[in-house]
Tab-separated table of C-alpha atoms and ligand atoms in Angstrom:
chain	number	residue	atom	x	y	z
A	1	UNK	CA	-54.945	-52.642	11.511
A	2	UNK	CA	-55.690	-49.471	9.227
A	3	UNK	CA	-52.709	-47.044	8.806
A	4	UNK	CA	-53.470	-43.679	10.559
A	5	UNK	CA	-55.142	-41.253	8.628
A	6	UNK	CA	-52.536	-38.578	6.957
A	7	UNK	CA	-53.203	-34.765	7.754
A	8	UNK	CA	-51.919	-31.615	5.879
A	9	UNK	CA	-51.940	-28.057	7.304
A	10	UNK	CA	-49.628	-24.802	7.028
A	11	UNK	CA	-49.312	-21.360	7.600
A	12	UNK	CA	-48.232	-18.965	5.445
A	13	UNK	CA	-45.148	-16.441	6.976
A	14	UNK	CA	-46.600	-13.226	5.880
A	15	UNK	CA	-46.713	-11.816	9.361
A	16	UNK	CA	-46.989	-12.066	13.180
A	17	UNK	CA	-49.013	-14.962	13.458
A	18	UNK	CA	-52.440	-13.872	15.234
A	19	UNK	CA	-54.270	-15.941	18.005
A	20	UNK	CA	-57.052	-16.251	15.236
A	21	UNK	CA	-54.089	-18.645	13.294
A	22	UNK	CA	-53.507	-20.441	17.094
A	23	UNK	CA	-57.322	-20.900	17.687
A	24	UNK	CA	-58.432	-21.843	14.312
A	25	UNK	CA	-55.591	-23.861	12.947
A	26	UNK	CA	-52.381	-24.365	15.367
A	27	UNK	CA	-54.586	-25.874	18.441
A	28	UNK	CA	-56.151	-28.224	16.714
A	29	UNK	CA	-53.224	-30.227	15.083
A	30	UNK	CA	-51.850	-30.170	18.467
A	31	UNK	CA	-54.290	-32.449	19.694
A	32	UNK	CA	-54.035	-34.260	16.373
A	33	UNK	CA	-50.205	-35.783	16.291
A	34	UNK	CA	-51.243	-39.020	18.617
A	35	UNK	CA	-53.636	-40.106	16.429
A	36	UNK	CA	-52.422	-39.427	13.122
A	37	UNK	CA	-49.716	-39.306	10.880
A	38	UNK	CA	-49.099	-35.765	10.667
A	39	UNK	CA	-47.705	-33.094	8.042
A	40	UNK	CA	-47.156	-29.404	9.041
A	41	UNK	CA	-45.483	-26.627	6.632
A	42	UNK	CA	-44.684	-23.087	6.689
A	43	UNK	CA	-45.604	-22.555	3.231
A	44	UNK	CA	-43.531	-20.124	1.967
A	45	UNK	CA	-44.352	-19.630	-1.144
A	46	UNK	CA	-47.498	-18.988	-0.424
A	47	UNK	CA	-46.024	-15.524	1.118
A	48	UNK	CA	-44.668	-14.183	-2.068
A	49	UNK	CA	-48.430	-13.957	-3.919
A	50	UNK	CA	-47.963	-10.376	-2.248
A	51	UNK	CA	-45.864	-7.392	-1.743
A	52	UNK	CA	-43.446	-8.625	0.794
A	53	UNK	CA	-39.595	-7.679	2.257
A	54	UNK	CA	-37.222	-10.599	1.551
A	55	UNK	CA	-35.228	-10.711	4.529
A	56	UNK	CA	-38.688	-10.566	6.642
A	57	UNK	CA	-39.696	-13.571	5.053
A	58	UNK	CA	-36.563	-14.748	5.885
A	59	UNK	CA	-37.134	-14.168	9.609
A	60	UNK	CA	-40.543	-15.186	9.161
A	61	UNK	CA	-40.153	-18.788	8.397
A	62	UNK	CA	-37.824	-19.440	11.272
A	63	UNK	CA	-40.083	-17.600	13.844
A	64	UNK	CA	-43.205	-19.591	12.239
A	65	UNK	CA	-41.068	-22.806	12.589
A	66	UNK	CA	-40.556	-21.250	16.522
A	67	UNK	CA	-43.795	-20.930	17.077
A	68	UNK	CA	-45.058	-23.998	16.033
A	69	UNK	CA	-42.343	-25.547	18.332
A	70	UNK	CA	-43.836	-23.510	21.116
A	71	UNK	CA	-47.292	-24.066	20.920
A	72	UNK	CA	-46.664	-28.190	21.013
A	73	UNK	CA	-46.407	-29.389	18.049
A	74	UNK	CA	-43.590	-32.455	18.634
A	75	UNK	CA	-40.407	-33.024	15.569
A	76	UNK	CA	-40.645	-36.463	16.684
A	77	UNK	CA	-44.382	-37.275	16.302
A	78	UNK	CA	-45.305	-34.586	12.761
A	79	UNK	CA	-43.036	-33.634	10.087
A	80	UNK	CA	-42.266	-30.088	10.329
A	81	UNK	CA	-40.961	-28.978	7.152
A	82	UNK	CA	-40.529	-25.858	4.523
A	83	UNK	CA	-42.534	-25.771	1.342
A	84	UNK	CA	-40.034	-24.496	-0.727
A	85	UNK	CA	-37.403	-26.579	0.391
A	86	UNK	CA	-39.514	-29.858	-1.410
A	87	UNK	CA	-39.531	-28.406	-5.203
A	88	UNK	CA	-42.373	-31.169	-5.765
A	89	UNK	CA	-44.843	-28.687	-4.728
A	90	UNK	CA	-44.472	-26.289	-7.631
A	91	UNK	CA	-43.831	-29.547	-10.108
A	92	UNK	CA	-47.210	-30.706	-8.906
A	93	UNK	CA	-48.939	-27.061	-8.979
A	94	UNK	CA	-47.812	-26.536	-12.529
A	95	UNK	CA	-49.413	-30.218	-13.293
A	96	UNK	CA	-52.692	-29.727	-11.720
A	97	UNK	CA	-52.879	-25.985	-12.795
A	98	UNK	CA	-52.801	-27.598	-16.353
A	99	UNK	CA	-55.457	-30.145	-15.590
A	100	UNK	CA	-58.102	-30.182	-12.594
A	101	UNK	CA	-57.911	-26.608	-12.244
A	102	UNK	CA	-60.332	-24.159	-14.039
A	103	UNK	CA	-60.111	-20.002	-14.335
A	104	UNK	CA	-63.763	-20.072	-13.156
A	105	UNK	CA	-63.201	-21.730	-9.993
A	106	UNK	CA	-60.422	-19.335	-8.912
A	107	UNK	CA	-62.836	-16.455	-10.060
A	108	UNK	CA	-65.122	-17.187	-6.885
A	109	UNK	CA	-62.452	-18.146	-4.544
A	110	UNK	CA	-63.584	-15.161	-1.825
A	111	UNK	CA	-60.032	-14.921	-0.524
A	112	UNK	CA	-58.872	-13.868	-4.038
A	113	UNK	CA	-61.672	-11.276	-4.062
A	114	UNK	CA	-60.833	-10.156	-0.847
A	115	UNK	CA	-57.292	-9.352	-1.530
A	116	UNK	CA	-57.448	-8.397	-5.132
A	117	UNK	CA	-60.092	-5.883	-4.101
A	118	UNK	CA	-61.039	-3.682	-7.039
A	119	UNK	CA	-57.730	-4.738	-8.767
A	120	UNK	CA	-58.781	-8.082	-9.990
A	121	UNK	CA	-56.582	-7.533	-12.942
A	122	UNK	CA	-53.468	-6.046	-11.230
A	123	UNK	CA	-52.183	-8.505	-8.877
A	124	UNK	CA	-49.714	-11.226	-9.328
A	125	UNK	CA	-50.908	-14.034	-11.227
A	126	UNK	CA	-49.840	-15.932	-8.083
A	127	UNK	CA	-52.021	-14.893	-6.222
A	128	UNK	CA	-54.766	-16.059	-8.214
A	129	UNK	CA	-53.326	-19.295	-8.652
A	130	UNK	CA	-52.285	-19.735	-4.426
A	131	UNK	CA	-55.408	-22.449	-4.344
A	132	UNK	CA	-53.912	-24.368	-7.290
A	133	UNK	CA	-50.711	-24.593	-5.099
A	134	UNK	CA	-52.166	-25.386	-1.946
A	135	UNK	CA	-54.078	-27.975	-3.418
A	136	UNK	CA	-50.642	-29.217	-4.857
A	137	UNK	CA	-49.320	-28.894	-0.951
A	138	UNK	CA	-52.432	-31.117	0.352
A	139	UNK	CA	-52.731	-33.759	-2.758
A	140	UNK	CA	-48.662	-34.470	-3.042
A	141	UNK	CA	-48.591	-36.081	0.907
A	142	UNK	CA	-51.910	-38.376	-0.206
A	143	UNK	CA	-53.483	-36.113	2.409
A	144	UNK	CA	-56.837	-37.355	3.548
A	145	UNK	CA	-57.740	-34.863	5.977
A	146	UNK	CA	-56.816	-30.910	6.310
A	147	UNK	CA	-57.186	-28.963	9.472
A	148	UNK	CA	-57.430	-25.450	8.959
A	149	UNK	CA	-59.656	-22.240	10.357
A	150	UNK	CA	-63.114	-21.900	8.465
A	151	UNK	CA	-61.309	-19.166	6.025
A	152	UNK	CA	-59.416	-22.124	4.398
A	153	UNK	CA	-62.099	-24.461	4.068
A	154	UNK	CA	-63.541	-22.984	0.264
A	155	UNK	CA	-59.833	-23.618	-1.040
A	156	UNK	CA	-59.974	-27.296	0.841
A	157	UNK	CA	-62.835	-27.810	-1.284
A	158	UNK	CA	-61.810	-26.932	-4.505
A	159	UNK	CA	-58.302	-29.403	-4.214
A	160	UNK	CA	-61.447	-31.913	-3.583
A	161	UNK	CA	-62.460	-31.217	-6.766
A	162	UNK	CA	-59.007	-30.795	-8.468
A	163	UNK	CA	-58.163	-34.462	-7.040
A	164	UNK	CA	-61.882	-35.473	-8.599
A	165	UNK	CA	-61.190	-33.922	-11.776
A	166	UNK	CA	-57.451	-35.256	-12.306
A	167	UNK	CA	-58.685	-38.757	-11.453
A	168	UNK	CA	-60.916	-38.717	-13.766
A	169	UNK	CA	-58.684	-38.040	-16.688
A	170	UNK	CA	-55.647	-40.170	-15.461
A	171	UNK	CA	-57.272	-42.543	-13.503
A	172	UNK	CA	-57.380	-42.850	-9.322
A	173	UNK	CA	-54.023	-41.136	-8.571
A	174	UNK	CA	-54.619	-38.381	-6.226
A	175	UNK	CA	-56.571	-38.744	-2.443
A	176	UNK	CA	-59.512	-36.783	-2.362
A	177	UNK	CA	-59.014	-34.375	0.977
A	178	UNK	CA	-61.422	-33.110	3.651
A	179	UNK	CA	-61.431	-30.284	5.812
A	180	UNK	CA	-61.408	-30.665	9.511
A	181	UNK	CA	-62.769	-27.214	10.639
A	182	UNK	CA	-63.476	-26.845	14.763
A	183	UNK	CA	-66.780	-26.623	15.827
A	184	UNK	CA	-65.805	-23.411	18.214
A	185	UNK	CA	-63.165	-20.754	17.154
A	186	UNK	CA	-63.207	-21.671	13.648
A	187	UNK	CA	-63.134	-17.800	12.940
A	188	UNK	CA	-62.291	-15.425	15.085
A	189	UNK	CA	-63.001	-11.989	14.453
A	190	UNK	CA	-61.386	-8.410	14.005
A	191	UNK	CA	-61.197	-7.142	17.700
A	192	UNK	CA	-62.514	-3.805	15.756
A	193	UNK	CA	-64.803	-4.709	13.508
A	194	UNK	CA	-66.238	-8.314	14.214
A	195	UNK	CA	-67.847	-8.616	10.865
A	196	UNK	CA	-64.193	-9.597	9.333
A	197	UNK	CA	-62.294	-12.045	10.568
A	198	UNK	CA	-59.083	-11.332	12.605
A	199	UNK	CA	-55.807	-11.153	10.226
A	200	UNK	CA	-52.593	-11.532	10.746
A	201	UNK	CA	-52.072	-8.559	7.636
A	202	UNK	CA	-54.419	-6.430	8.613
A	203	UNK	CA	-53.850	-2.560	8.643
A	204	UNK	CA	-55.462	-1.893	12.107
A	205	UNK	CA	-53.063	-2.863	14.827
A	206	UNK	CA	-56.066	-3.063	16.627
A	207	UNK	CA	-57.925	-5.589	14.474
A	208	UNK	CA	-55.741	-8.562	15.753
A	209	UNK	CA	-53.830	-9.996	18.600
A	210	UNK	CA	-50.489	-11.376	18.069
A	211	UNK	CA	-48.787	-14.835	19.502
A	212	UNK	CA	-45.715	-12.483	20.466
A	213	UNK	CA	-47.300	-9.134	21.321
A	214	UNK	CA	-46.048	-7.169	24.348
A	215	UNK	CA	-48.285	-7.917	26.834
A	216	UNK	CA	-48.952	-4.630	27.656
A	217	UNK	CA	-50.195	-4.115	24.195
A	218	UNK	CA	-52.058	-7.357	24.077
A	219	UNK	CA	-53.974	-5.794	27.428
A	220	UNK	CA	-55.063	-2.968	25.961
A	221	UNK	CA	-55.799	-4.042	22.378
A	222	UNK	CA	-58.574	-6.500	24.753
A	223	UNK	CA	-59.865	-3.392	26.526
A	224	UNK	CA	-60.494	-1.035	23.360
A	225	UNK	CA	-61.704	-4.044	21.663
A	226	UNK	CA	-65.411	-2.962	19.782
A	227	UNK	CA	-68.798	-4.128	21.969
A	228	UNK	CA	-72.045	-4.233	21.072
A	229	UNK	CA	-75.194	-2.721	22.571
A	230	UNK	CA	-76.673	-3.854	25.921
A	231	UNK	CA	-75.132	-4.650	29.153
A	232	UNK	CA	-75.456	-8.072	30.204
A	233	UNK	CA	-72.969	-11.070	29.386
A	234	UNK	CA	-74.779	-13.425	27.188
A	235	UNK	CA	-73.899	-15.488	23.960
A	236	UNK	CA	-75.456	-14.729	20.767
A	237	UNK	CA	-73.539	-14.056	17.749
A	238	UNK	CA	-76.357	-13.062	15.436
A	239	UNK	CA	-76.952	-9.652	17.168
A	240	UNK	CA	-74.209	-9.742	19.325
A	241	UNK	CA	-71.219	-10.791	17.014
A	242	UNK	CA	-68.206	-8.774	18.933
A	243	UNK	CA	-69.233	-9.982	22.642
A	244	UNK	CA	-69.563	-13.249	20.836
A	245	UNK	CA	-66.089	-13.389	19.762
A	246	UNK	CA	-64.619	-12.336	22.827
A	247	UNK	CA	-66.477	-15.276	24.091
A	248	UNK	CA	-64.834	-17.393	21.941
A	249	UNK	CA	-61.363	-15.982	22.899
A	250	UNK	CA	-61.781	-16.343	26.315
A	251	UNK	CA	-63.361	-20.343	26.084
A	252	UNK	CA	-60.571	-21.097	23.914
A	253	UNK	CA	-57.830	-19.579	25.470
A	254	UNK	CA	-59.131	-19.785	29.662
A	255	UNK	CA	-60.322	-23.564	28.899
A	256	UNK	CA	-63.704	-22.334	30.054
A	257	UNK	CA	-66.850	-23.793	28.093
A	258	UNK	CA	-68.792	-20.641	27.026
A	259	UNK	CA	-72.613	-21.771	28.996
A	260	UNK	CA	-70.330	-21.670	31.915
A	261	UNK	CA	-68.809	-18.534	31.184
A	262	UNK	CA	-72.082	-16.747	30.761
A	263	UNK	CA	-73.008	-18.012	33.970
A	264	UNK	CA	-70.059	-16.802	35.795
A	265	UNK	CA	-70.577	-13.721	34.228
A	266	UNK	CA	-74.267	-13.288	35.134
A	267	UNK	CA	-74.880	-9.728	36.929
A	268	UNK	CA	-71.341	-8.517	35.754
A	269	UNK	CA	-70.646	-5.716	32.841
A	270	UNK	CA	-68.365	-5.866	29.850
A	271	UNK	CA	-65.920	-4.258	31.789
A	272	UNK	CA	-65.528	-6.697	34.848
A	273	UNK	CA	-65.065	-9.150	31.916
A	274	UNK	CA	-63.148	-7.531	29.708
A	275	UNK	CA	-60.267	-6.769	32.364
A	276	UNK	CA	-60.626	-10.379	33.441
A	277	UNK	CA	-60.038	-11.336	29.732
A	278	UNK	CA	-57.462	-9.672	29.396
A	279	UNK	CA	-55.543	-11.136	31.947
A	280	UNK	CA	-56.343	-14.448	30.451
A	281	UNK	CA	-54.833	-13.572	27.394
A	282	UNK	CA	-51.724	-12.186	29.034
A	283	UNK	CA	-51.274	-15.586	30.891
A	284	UNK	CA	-51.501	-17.493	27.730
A	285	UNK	CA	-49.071	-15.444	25.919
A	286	UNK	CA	-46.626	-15.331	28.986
A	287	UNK	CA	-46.659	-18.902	28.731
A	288	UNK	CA	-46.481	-19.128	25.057
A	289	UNK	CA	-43.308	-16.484	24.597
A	290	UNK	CA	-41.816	-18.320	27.202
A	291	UNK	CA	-41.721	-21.452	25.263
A	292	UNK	CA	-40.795	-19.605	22.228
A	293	UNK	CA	-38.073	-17.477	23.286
A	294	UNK	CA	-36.227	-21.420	24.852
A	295	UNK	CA	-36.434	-22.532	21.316
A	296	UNK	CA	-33.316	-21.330	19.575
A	297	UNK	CA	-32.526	-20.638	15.681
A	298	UNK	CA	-30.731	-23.698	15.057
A	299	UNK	CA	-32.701	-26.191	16.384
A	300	UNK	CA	-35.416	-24.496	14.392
A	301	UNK	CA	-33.122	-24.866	11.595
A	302	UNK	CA	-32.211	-28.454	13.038
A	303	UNK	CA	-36.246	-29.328	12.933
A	304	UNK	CA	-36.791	-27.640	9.081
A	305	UNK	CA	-34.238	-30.109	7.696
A	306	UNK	CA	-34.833	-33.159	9.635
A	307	UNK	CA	-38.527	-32.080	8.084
A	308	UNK	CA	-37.148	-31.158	4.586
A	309	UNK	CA	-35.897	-34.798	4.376
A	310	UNK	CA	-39.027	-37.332	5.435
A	311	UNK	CA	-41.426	-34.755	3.233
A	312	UNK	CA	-38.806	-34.899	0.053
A	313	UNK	CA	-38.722	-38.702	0.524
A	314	UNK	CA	-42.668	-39.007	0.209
A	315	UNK	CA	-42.847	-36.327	-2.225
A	316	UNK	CA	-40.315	-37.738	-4.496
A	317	UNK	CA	-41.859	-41.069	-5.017
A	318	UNK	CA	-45.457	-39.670	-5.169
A	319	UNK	CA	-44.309	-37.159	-8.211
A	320	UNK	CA	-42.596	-40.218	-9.845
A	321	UNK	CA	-45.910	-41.879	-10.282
A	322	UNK	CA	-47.947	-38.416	-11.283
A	323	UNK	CA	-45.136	-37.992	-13.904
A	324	UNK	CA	-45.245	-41.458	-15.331
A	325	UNK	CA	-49.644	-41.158	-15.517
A	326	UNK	CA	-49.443	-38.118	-17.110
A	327	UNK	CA	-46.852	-39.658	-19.700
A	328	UNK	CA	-43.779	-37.898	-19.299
A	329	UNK	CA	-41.701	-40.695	-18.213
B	1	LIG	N1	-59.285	-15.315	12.207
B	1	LIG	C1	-59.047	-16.616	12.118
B	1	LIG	N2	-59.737	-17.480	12.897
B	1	LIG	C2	-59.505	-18.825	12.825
B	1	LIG	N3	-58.580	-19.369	11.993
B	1	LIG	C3	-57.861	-18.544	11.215
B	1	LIG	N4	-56.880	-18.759	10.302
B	1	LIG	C4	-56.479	-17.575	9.796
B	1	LIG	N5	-57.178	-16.560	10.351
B	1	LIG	C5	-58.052	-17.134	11.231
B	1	LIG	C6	-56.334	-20.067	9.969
B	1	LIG	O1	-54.947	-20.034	10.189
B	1	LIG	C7	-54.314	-20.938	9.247
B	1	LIG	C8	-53.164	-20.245	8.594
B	1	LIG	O2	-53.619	-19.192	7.780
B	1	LIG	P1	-52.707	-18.684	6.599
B	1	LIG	O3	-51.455	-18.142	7.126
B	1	LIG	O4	-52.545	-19.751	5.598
B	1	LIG	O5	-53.478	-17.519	5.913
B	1	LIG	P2	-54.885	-16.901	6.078
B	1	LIG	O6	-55.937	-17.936	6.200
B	1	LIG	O7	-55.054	-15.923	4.953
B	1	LIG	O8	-54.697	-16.164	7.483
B	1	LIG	P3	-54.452	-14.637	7.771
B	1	LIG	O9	-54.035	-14.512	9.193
B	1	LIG	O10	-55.657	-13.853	7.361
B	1	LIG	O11	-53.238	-14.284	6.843
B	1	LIG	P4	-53.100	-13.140	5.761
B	1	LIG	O12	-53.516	-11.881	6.485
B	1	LIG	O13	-51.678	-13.161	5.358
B	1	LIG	O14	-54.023	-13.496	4.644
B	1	LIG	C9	-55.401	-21.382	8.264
B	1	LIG	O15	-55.836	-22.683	8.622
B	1	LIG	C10	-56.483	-20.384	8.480
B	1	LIG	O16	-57.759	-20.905	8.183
């Protein structure tokens, strides 16, 4: 019998995680730990390519670690785990920064454009380098698939090519990854602007909604959220991208296929189904704090070393054989 495939995914603790990080990346590995070998990180240092406050990053990881916890993901079936406490990561980034890896490629990376902005020049080397590193993350575990929202998937494909590259100059040593993106909720969009995608660092409060938002909040964020033109409830995200998204929201978080939800929505306004998505988002968050606020710090601390151990293990004896290819041992 064939081993079970080996999947790679994290999250990055640099902020309230949104339900855009639950639809597009959290659900899915959910559903993924029977089948597979599985590999989840809060990757840390991911969080410091930006401005951030030490002690919330501090906070951060354990909450992330929390909310993993809470939203099913099982200690006993996936490694849970903190990048930075597995030094391997940076070994291998450094490696594969000096061979795979080319400026040019990280020049079109769009996240990097996106957050660099007009200060291409100005931000943290770090930053520019974050795919090089989470290509290191995804190549050290011999990774062979990577679930993660459709914002993710250019950096998947460039630790394809990294792998590619470095195999071709030391020989077959690295797995060559692919993404695993979900057909439905792969992006979910700005609740006030629905041509970006919803994130977790956004300025607008109203942009995004988070896992542990007051409910309250969470309510109302769904009511002022932006609509398009016309009346009717109907599905079409080229000319009607926010109704679309709500869509999305409400199939993904109601467990309601979208073709039925236009047809329960047939004759009804935006605001007979806004109000009733709203409620459907308070009921999934109810349930979701409540599973987060049982889980306490130390058996989130508990889980992140159990973690730190099985991840060192594999990473230690994959960077043994990197360093011996690459002649340094
Ligand atoms: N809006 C989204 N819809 C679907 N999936 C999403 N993801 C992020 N935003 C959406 C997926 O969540 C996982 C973790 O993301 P990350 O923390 O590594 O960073 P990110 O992709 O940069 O997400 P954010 O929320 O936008 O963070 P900030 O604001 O810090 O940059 C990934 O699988 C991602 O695809």
């Amino acid at each position: 019998m064939n081993s079970p495939k080996t999947i790679f995914s994290g999250v990055q603790p640099s902020g309230n995680l949104t339900i855009g990080n639950y639809i597009g990346a959290i659900s899915q590995w959910v559903e993924m730990q029977d089948k597979y070998r599985c590999i989840f990180s809060i990757v840390d240092y991911h969080a410091i390519t930006v401005k951030y406050q030490p002690e919330e990053l501090k906070k951060r990881i354990l909450e992330i670690t929390k909310i993993y916890l809470a939203a099913g993901i099982d200690p006993k079936k996936s490694i849970v785990f903190q990048q930075s406490s597995v030094p391997e990561h940076t070994e291998l980034a450094w490696i594969l920064g000096c061979s795979g890896s080319y400026i040019a490629d990280l020049k079109k990376m769009t996240q990097f454009k996106d957050k660099a902005g007009e200060k291409q020049d100005a931000v943290s080397v770090g930053l520019f380098t974050y795919p090089v590193l989470m290509a290191a993350d995804i190549l050290l575990y011999d990774t062979q698939a990577v679930p993660v929202g459709d914002d993710q998937k250019q950096h998947v494909e460039l630790a394809r090519d990294i792998a590619k590259r470095f195999n071709n100059e030391y020989g077959p040593s690295l797995v060559v990854p692919e993404a695993i993106v979900r057909k439905e909720g792969a992006r979910i969009m700005s609740l006030s602007d629905p041509s970006k995608k919803m994130s977790k660092s956004d300025s607008n409060a109203n942009s995004y909604i988070f896992l542990l938002d007051d409910i309250a909040v969470a309510k109302k964020k769904i009511m002022k959220a932006v609509t398009d033109s016309g009346t009717d409830i109907d599905y079409d995200p080229a000319n009607r991208p926010a109704l679309a998204n709500l869509l999305t929201i409400y199939s993904q978080l109601g467990n309601r296929q979208i073709p039925r939800l236009v047809k329960d929505y047939q004759g009804k306004g935006y605001g007979e189904f806004k109000k009733d998505l709203a409620e459907v988002v308070a009921k999934f968050l109810i349930d979701f704090q409540n599973k987060f606020n049982n889980i306490s710090d130390e058996e989130a601390k508990a889980v992140l070393e159990s973690g730190r151990q099985q991840a060192a293990a594999l990473a230690r004896a994959k960077m043994e054989k990197i360093r011996q290819v690459i002649g340094v041992r």
